[in-house]
Short mmCIF file of C-alpha atoms and ligand atoms in Angstrom, two decimals:
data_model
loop_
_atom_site.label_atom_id
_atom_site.label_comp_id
_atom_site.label_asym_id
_atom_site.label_seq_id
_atom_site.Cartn_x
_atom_site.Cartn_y
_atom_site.Cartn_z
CA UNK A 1 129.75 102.29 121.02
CA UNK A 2 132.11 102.77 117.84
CA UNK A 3 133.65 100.19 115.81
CA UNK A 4 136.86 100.34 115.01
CA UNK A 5 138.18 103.04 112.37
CA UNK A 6 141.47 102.47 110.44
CA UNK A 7 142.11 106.38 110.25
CA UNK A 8 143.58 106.76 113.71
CA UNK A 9 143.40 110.40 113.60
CA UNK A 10 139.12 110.99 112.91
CA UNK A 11 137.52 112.08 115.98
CA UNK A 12 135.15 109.00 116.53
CA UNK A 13 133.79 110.46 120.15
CA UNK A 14 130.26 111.04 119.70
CA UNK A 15 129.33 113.76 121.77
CA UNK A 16 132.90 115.57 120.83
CA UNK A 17 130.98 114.91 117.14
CA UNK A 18 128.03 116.54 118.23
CA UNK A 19 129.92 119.41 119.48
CA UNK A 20 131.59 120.26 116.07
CA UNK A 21 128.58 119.44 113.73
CA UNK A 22 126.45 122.46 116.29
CA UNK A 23 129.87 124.65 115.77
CA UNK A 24 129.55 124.44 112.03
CA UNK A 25 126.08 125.64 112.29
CA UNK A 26 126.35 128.36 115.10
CA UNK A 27 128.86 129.57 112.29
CA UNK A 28 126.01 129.89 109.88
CA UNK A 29 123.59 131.30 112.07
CA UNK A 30 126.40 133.86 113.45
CA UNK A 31 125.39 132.78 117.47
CA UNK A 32 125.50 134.49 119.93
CA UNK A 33 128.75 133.17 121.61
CA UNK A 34 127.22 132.02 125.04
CA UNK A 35 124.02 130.80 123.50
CA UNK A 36 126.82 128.60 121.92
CA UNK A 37 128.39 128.00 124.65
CA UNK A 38 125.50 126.81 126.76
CA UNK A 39 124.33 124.39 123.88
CA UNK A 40 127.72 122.43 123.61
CA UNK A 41 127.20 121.25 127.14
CA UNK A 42 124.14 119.11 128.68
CA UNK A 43 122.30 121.32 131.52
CA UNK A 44 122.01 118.29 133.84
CA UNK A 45 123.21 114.91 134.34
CA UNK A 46 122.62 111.94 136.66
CA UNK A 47 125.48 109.20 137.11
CA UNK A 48 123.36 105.95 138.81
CA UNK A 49 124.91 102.90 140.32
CA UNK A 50 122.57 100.01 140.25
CA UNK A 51 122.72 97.35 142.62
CA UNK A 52 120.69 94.17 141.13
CA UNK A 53 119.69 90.45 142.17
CA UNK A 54 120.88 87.96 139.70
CA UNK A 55 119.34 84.77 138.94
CA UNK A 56 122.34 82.66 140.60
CA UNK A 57 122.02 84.42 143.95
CA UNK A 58 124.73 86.60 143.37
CA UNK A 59 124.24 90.59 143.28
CA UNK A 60 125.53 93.26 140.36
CA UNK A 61 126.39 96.19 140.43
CA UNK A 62 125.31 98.35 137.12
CA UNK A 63 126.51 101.91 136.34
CA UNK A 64 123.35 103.94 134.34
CA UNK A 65 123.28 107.48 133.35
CA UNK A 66 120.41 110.35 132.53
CA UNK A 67 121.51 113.54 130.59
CA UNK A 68 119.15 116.18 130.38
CA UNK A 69 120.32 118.10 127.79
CA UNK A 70 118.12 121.48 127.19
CA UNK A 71 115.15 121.88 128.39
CA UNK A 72 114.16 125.62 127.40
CA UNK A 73 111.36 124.75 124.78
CA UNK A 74 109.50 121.69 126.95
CA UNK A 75 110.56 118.99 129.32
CA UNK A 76 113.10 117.03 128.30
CA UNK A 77 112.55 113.47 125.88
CA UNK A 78 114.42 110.80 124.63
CA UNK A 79 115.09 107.34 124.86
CA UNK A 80 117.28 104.89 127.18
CA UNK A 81 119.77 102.21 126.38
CA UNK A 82 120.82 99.26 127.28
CA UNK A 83 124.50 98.30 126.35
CA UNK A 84 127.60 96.59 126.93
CA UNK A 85 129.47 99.76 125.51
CA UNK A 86 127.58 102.66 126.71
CA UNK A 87 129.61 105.78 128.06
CA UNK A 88 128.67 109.29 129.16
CA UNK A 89 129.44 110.64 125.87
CA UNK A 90 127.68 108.64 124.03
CA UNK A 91 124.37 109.55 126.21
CA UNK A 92 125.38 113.38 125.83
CA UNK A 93 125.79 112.68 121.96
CA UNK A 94 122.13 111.63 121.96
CA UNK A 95 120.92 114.18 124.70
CA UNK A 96 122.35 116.89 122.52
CA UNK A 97 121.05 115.43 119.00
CA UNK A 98 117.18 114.95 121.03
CA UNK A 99 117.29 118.76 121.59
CA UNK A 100 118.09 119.07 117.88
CA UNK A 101 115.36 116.64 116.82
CA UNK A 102 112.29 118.19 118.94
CA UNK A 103 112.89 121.24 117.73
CA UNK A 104 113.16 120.36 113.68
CA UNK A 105 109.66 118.95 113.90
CA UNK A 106 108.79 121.76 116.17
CA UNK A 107 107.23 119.56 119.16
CA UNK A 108 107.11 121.66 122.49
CA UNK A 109 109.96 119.18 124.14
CA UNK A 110 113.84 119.18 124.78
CA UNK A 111 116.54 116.66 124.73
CA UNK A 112 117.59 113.87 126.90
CA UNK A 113 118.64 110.27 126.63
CA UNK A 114 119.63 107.54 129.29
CA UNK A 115 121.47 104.76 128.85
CA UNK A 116 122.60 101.38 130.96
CA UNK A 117 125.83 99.56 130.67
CA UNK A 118 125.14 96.02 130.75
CA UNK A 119 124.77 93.13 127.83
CA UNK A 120 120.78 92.50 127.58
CA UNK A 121 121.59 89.23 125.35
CA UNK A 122 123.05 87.36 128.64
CA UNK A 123 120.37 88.71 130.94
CA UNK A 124 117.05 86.90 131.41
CA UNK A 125 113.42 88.33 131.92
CA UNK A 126 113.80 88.31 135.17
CA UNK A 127 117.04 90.11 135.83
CA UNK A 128 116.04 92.62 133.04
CA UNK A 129 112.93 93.55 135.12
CA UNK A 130 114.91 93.93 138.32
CA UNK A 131 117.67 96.16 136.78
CA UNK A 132 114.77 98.25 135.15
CA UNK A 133 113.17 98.95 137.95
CA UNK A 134 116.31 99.66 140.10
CA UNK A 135 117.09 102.40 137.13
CA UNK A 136 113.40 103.92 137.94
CA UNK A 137 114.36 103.67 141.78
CA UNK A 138 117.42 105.83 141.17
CA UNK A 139 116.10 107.76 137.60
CA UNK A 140 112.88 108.52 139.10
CA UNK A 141 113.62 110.89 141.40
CA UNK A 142 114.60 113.71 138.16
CA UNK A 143 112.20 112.48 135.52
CA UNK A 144 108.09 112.73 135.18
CA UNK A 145 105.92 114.01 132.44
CA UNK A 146 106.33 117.72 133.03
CA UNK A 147 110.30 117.27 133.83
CA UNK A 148 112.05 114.24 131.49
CA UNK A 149 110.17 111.45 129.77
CA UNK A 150 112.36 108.32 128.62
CA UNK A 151 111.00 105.94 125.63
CA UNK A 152 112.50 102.83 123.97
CA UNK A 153 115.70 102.90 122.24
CA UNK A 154 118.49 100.39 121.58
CA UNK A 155 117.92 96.75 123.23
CA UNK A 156 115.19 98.48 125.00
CA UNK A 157 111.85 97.67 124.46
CA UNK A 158 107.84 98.14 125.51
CA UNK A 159 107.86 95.62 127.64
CA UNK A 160 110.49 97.69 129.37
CA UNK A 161 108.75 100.85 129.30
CA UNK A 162 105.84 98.75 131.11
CA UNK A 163 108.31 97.51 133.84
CA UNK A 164 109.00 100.97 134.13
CA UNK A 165 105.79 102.83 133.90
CA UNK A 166 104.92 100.65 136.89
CA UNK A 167 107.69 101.33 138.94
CA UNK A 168 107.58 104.78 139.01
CA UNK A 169 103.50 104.29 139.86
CA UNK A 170 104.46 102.65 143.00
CA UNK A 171 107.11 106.10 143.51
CA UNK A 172 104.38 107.66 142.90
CA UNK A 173 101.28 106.02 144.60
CA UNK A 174 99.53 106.35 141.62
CA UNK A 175 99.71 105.90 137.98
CA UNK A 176 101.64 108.69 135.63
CA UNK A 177 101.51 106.83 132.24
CA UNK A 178 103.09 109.55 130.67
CA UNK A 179 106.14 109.85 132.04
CA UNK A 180 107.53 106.98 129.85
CA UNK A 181 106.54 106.40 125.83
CA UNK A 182 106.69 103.70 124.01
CA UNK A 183 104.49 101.84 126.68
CA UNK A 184 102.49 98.59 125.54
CA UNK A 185 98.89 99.69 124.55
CA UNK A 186 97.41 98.32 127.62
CA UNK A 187 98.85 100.67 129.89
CA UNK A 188 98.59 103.82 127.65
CA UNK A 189 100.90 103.01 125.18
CA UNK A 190 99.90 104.97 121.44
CA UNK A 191 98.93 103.51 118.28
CA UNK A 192 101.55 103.60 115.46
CA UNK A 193 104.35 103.60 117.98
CA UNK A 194 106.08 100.50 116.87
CA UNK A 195 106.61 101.59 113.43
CA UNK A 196 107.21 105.20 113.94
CA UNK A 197 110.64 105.79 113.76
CA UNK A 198 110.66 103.68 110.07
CA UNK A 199 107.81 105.45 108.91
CA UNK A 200 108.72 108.92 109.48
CA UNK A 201 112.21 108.01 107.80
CA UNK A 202 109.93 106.62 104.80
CA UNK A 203 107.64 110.07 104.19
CA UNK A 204 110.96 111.86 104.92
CA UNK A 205 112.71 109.51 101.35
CA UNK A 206 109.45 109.93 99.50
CA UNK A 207 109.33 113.68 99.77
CA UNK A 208 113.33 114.07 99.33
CA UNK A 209 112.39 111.47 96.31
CA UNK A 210 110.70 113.66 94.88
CA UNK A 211 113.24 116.64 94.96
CA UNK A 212 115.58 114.62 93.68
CA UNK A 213 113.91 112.89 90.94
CA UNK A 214 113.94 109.50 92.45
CA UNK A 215 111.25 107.01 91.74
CA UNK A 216 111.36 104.65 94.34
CA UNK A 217 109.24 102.22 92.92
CA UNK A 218 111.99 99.50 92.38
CA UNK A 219 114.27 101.46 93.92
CA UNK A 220 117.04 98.96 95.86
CA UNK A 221 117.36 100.01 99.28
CA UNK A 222 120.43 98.43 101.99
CA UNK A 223 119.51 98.30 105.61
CA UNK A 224 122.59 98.17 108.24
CA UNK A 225 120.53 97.27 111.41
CA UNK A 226 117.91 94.83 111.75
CA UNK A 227 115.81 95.48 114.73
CA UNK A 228 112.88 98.21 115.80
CA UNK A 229 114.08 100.47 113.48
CA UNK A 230 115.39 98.69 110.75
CA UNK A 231 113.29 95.93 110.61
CA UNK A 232 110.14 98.44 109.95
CA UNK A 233 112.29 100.01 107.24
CA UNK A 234 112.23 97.08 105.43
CA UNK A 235 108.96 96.27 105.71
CA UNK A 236 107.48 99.94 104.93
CA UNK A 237 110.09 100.40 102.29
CA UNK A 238 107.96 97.69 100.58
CA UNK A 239 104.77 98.38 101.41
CA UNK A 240 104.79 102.85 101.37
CA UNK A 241 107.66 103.53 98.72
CA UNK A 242 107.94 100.36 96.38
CA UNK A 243 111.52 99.55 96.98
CA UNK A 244 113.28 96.56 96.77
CA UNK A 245 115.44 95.65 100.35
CA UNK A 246 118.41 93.97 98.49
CA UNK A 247 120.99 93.75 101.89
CA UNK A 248 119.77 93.93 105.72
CA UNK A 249 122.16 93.25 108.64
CA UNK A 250 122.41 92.52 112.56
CA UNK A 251 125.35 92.64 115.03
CA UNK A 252 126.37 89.32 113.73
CA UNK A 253 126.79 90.26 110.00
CA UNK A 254 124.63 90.68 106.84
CA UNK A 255 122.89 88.81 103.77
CA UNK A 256 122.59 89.92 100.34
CA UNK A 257 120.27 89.11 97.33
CA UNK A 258 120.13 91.39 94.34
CA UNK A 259 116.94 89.75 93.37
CA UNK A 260 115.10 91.37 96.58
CA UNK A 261 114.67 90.16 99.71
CA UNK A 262 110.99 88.97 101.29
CA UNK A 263 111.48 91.35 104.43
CA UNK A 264 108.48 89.59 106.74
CA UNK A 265 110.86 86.56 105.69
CA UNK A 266 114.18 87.34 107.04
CA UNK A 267 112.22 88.92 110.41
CA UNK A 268 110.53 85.07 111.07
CA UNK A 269 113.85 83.89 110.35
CA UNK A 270 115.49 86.61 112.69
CA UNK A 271 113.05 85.47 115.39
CA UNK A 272 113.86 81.29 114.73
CA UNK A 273 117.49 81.61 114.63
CA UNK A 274 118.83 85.07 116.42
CA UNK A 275 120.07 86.48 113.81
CA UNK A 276 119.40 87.54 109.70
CA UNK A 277 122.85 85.11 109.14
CA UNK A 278 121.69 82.06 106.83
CA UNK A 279 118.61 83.24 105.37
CA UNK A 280 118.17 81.15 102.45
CA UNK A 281 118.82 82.09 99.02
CA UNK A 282 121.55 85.14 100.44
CA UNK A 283 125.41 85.69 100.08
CA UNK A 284 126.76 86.55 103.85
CA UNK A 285 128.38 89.66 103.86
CA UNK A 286 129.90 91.66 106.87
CA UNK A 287 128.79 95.24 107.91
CA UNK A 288 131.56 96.64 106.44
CA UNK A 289 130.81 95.31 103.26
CA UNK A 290 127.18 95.98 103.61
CA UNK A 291 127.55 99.74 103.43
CA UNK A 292 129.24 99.88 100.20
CA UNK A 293 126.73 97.62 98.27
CA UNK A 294 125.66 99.62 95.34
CA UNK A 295 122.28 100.82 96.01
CA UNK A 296 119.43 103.60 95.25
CA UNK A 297 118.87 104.05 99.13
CA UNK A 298 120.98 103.91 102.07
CA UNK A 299 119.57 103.31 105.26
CA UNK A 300 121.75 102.93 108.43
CA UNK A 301 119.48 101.65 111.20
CA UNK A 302 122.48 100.35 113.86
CA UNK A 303 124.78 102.51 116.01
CA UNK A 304 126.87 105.52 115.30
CA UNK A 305 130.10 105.87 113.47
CA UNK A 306 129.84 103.41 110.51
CA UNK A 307 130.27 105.99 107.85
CA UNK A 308 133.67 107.91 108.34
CA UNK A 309 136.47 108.97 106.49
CA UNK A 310 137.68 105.60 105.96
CA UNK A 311 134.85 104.06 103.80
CA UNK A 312 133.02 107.18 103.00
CA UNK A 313 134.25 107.41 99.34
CA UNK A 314 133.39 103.83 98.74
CA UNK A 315 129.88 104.12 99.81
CA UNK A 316 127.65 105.74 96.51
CA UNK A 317 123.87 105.53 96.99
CA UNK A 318 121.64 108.46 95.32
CA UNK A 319 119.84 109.04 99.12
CA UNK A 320 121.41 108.05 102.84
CA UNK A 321 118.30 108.03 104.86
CA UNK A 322 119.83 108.13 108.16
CA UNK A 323 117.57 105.70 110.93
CA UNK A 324 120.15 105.25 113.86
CA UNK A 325 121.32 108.23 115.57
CA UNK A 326 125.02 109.45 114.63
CA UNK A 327 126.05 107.17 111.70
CA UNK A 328 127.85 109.46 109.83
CA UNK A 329 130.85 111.34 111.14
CA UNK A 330 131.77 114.74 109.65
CA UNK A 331 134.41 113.50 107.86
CA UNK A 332 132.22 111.44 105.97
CA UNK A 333 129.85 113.88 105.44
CA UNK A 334 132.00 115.76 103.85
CA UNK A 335 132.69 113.42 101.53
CA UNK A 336 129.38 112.38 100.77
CA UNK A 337 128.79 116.33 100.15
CA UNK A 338 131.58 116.89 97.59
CA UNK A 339 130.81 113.51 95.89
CA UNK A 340 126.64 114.26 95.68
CA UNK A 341 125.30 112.02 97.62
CA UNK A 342 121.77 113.03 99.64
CA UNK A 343 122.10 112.71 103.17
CA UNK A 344 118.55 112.86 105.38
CA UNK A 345 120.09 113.40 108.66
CA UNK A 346 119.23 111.50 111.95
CA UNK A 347 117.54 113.55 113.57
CA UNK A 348 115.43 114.56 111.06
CA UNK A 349 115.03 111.08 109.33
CA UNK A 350 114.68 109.26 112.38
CA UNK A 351 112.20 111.81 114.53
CA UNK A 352 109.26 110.19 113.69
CA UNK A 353 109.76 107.93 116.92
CA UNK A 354 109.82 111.13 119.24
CA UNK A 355 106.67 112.33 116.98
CA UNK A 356 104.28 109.76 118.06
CA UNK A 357 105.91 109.40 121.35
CA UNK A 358 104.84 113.11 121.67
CA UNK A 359 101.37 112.32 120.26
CA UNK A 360 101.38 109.94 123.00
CA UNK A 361 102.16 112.18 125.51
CA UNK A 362 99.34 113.90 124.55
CA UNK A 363 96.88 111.08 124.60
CA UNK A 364 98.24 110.06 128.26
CA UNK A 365 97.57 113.52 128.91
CA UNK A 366 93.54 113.82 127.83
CA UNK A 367 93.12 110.00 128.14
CA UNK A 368 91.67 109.65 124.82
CA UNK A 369 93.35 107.75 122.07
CA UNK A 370 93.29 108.48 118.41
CA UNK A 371 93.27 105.53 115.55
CA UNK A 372 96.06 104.98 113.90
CA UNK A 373 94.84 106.66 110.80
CA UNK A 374 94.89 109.75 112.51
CA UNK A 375 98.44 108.88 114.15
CA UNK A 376 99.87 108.28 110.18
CA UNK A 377 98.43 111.62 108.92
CA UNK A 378 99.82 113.85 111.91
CA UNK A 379 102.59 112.39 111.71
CA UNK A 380 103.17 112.73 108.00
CA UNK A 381 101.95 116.13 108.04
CA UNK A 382 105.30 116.90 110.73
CA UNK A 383 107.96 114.84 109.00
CA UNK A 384 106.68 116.50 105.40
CA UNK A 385 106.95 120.20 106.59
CA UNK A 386 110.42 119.43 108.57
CA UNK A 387 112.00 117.65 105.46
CA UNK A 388 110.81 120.86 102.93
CA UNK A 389 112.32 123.25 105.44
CA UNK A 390 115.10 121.47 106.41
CA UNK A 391 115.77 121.21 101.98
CA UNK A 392 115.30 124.91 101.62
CA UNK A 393 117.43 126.19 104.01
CA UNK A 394 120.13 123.70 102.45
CA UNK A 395 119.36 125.58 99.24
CA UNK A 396 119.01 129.03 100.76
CA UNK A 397 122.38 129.24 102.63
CA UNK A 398 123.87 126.42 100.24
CA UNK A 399 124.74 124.19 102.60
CA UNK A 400 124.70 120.09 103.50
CA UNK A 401 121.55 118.82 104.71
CA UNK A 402 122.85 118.06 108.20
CA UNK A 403 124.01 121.78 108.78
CA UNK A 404 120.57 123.16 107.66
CA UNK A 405 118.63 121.05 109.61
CA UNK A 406 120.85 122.48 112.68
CA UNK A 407 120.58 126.32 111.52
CA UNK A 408 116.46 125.28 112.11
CA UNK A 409 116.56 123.23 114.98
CA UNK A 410 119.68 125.50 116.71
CA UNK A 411 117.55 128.86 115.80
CA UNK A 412 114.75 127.76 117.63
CA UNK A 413 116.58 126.63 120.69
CA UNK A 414 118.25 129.78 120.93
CA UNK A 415 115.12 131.42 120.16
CA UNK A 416 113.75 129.99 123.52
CA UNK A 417 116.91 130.89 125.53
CA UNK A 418 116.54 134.05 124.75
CA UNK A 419 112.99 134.99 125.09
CA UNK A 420 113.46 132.99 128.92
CA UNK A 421 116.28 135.56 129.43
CA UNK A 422 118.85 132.66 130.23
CA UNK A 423 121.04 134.67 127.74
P1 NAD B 1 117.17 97.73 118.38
O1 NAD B 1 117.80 97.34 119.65
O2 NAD B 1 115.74 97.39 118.16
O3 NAD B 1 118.02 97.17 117.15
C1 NAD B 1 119.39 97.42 116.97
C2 NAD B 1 119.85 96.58 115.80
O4 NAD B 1 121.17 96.93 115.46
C3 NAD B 1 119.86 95.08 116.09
O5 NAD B 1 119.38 94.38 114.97
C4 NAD B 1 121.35 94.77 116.28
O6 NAD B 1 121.67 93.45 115.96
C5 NAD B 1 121.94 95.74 115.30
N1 NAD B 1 123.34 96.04 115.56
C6 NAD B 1 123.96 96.27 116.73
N2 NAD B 1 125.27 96.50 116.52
C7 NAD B 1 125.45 96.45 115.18
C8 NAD B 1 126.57 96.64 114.33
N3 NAD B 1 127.77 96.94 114.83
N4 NAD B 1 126.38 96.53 112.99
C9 NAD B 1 125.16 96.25 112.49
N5 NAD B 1 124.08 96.05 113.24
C10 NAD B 1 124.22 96.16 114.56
O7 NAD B 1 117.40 99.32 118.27
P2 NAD B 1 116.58 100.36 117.42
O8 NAD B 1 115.56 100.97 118.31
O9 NAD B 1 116.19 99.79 116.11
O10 NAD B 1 117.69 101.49 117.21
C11 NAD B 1 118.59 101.45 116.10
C12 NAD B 1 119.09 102.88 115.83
O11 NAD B 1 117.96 103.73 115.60
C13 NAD B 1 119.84 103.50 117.01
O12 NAD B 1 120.84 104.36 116.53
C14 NAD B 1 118.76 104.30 117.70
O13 NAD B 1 119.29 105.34 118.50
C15 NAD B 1 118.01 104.82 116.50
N6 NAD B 1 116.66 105.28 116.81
C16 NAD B 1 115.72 104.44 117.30
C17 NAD B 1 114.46 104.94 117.59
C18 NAD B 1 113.34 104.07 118.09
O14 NAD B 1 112.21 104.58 118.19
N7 NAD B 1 113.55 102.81 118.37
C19 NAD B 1 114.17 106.29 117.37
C20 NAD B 1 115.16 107.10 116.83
C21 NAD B 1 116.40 106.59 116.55
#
């Protein structure tokens, strides 16, 4: 799930990513070698084949994965996917950066992701339901609240969680809401959980705002992405920080308007015509281009690799506020280091999501549901203490803001290895 990179030599593989980004900080934290050793590699994974009814008659067969990456400070949590590129890696990638990202925002769970390789755009309702379920017939049998917990991720969606939540009742023979997040609010889903991922990025740019100096009242803000998560962006960039959305993109390309964009606007228009391509009043731009619009804020919210060596040094904003898992490869970050520019890393930036899945979790758990004040507070209250520790420990061991929030997240893994006596 990379595009294409004119530097043939930059490592693009995402998990092979994820293993040199947790090397840099096991360096830092001066690891003990097998602790290392045991957190470059998943603990468990699951290769599914998925046999599914079409709606001409005819019968697929899918290939699905679950990676349960480590599991030593609470069952495992993260989200599934479903797309046309998916590949082990890229679930291990995300396995290994959930692991990293329940443990910066200190929430008693592990890592794990899931993914599907199929093309949801050419797949109707109906064929979508069947191959969901047919993942829970397979899936089911290694996840459940105490064990692994999927949610919502990339062309995935509550509807199906829902789908899912009910197939793994009828494993069951009776209902276990929590297994699965991100669940419509009829069938235990939480309040806030739309928006989450967006709105923990947004207290994570206001606080790092205010380190910095930024006021983000007028700030211009470009978002590569343009659905759960970066939709939302948009829309609470506006509303919680002030800023102006000058560039958003989808799959199909991107608009610009220096003059702002009206971001409930370009989503109606999303919904009428598939895509943010031709919203009046824009200049089309492609993705590419889209990155290295001058702006204040930053805020990839697509797939990984878009930032590498390659454009890196073109791309200048004062904050990159990192949505979408894995945008930035080490080369780039390297770059953007040297040349000053503030990089919130995924899986801080983006952990709001697993946050109020978590808080969901909980809910499921005591079957009594907060209001989404209380959701908002609790969940600024995490994202504000991660991004302040995550900053000092940059400024302690003067080091990038991905590597810090590592030496945290990394610590505290290997914290819980060790006190299990796995090491
Ligand atoms: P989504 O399916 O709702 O939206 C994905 C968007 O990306 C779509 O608008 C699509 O058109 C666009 N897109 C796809 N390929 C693109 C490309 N090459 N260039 C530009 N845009 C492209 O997915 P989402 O849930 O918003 O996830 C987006 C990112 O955020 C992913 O990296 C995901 O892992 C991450 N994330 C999501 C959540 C969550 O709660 N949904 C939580 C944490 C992280």
């Amino acid at each position: 799930m990379t595009e294409a990179n004119t530097n043939p030599t930059e490592e693009l593989n995402p998990f092979k990513i994820a293993q040199k980004q947790l090397d840099k900080a096991a360096a830092v934290l001066n690891l003990d070698p097998a602790i290392h050793a045991l957190l470059r590699e998943p603990l468990r994974e699951l290769h599914v084949t998925l046999p599914v009814k079409m709606d001409d008659g005819t019968t697929k067969i899918f290939k699905g994965f679950r990676v349960q990456y480590n599991d030593s400070r609470g069952p495992t949590k993260g989200g599934l996917r479903f797309h046309s590129q998916e590949t082990i890696d890229t679930v291990r990638a995300l396995a290994a950066w959930m692991t990293w990202k329940t443990a910066v925002v200190d929430i008693p769970l592990g890592g794990g992701k899931g993914g599907v390789i199929c093309n949801p755009k050419e797949m109707s309702m109906g064929e979508l339901e069947r191959l969901s379920r047919a993942y829970i017939r397979q899936v089911g049998r290694i996840i459940g609240l105490e064990k692994d917990v999927p949610a919502p991720d990339v062309y995935t969606n509550p509807q199906i969680m829902a789908w899912m939540a009910d197939e793994y009742a009828f494993l069951k023979g009776y209902n276990e809401f929590g297994v699965i997040t991100g669940k419509p609010l009829e069938i235990g889903g939480s309040q806030g959980r739309m928006d989450a991922t967006a709105r923990g990025g947004m207290y994570v740019i206001r606080e790092a705002a205010k380190i910095l100096g930024l006021d983000t009242n007028g700030a211009t803000m470009v978002i590569q992405g343009f659905g759960n998560a970066g939709q939302f962006a948009a829309l609470l960039g506006v509303e919680l920080l002030g800023c102006k959305i000058i560039a958003v993109s989808d799959s199909k390309g991107g608009i610009y308007n220096p003059d702002g964009l009206d971001p409930q606007a370009v989503i109606d228009w999303k919904r009428e015509n598939g895509s943010v391509i031709g919203f009046p009043g824009t200049e089309q731009v492609t993705n590419a281009e889209l990155l290295e619009i001058p702006c204040d804020i930053l805020t990839p919210s697509a797939l990984e690799s878009q930032i590498t060596g390659a454009n890196a040094k073109r791309i200048t904003p004062k904050i990159v506020a990192e949505l979408a898992n894995g945008p930035t490869t080490p080369e780039a970050d390297e770059i953007f280091y040297k040349n000053g520019v503030y990089v919130l890393p995924d899986f801080l930036c983006n952990a709001g999501g697993v946050t109020v899945s978590y808080f969901e979790m909980v809910q499921n758990a005591y079957d009594y549901y907060w209001d989404v004040e209380t959701i908002h507070q609790r969940l600024d209250e995490k994202m504000t203490s991660a991004y302040h520790a995550v900053h000092e420990t940059a400024e302690k061991f003067q080091i990038d803001m991905r590597t810090a929030a590592y030496v945290i997240a990394v610590d505290r893994v290997a914290n819980a290895i060790k006190v299990r006596g796995w090491v």
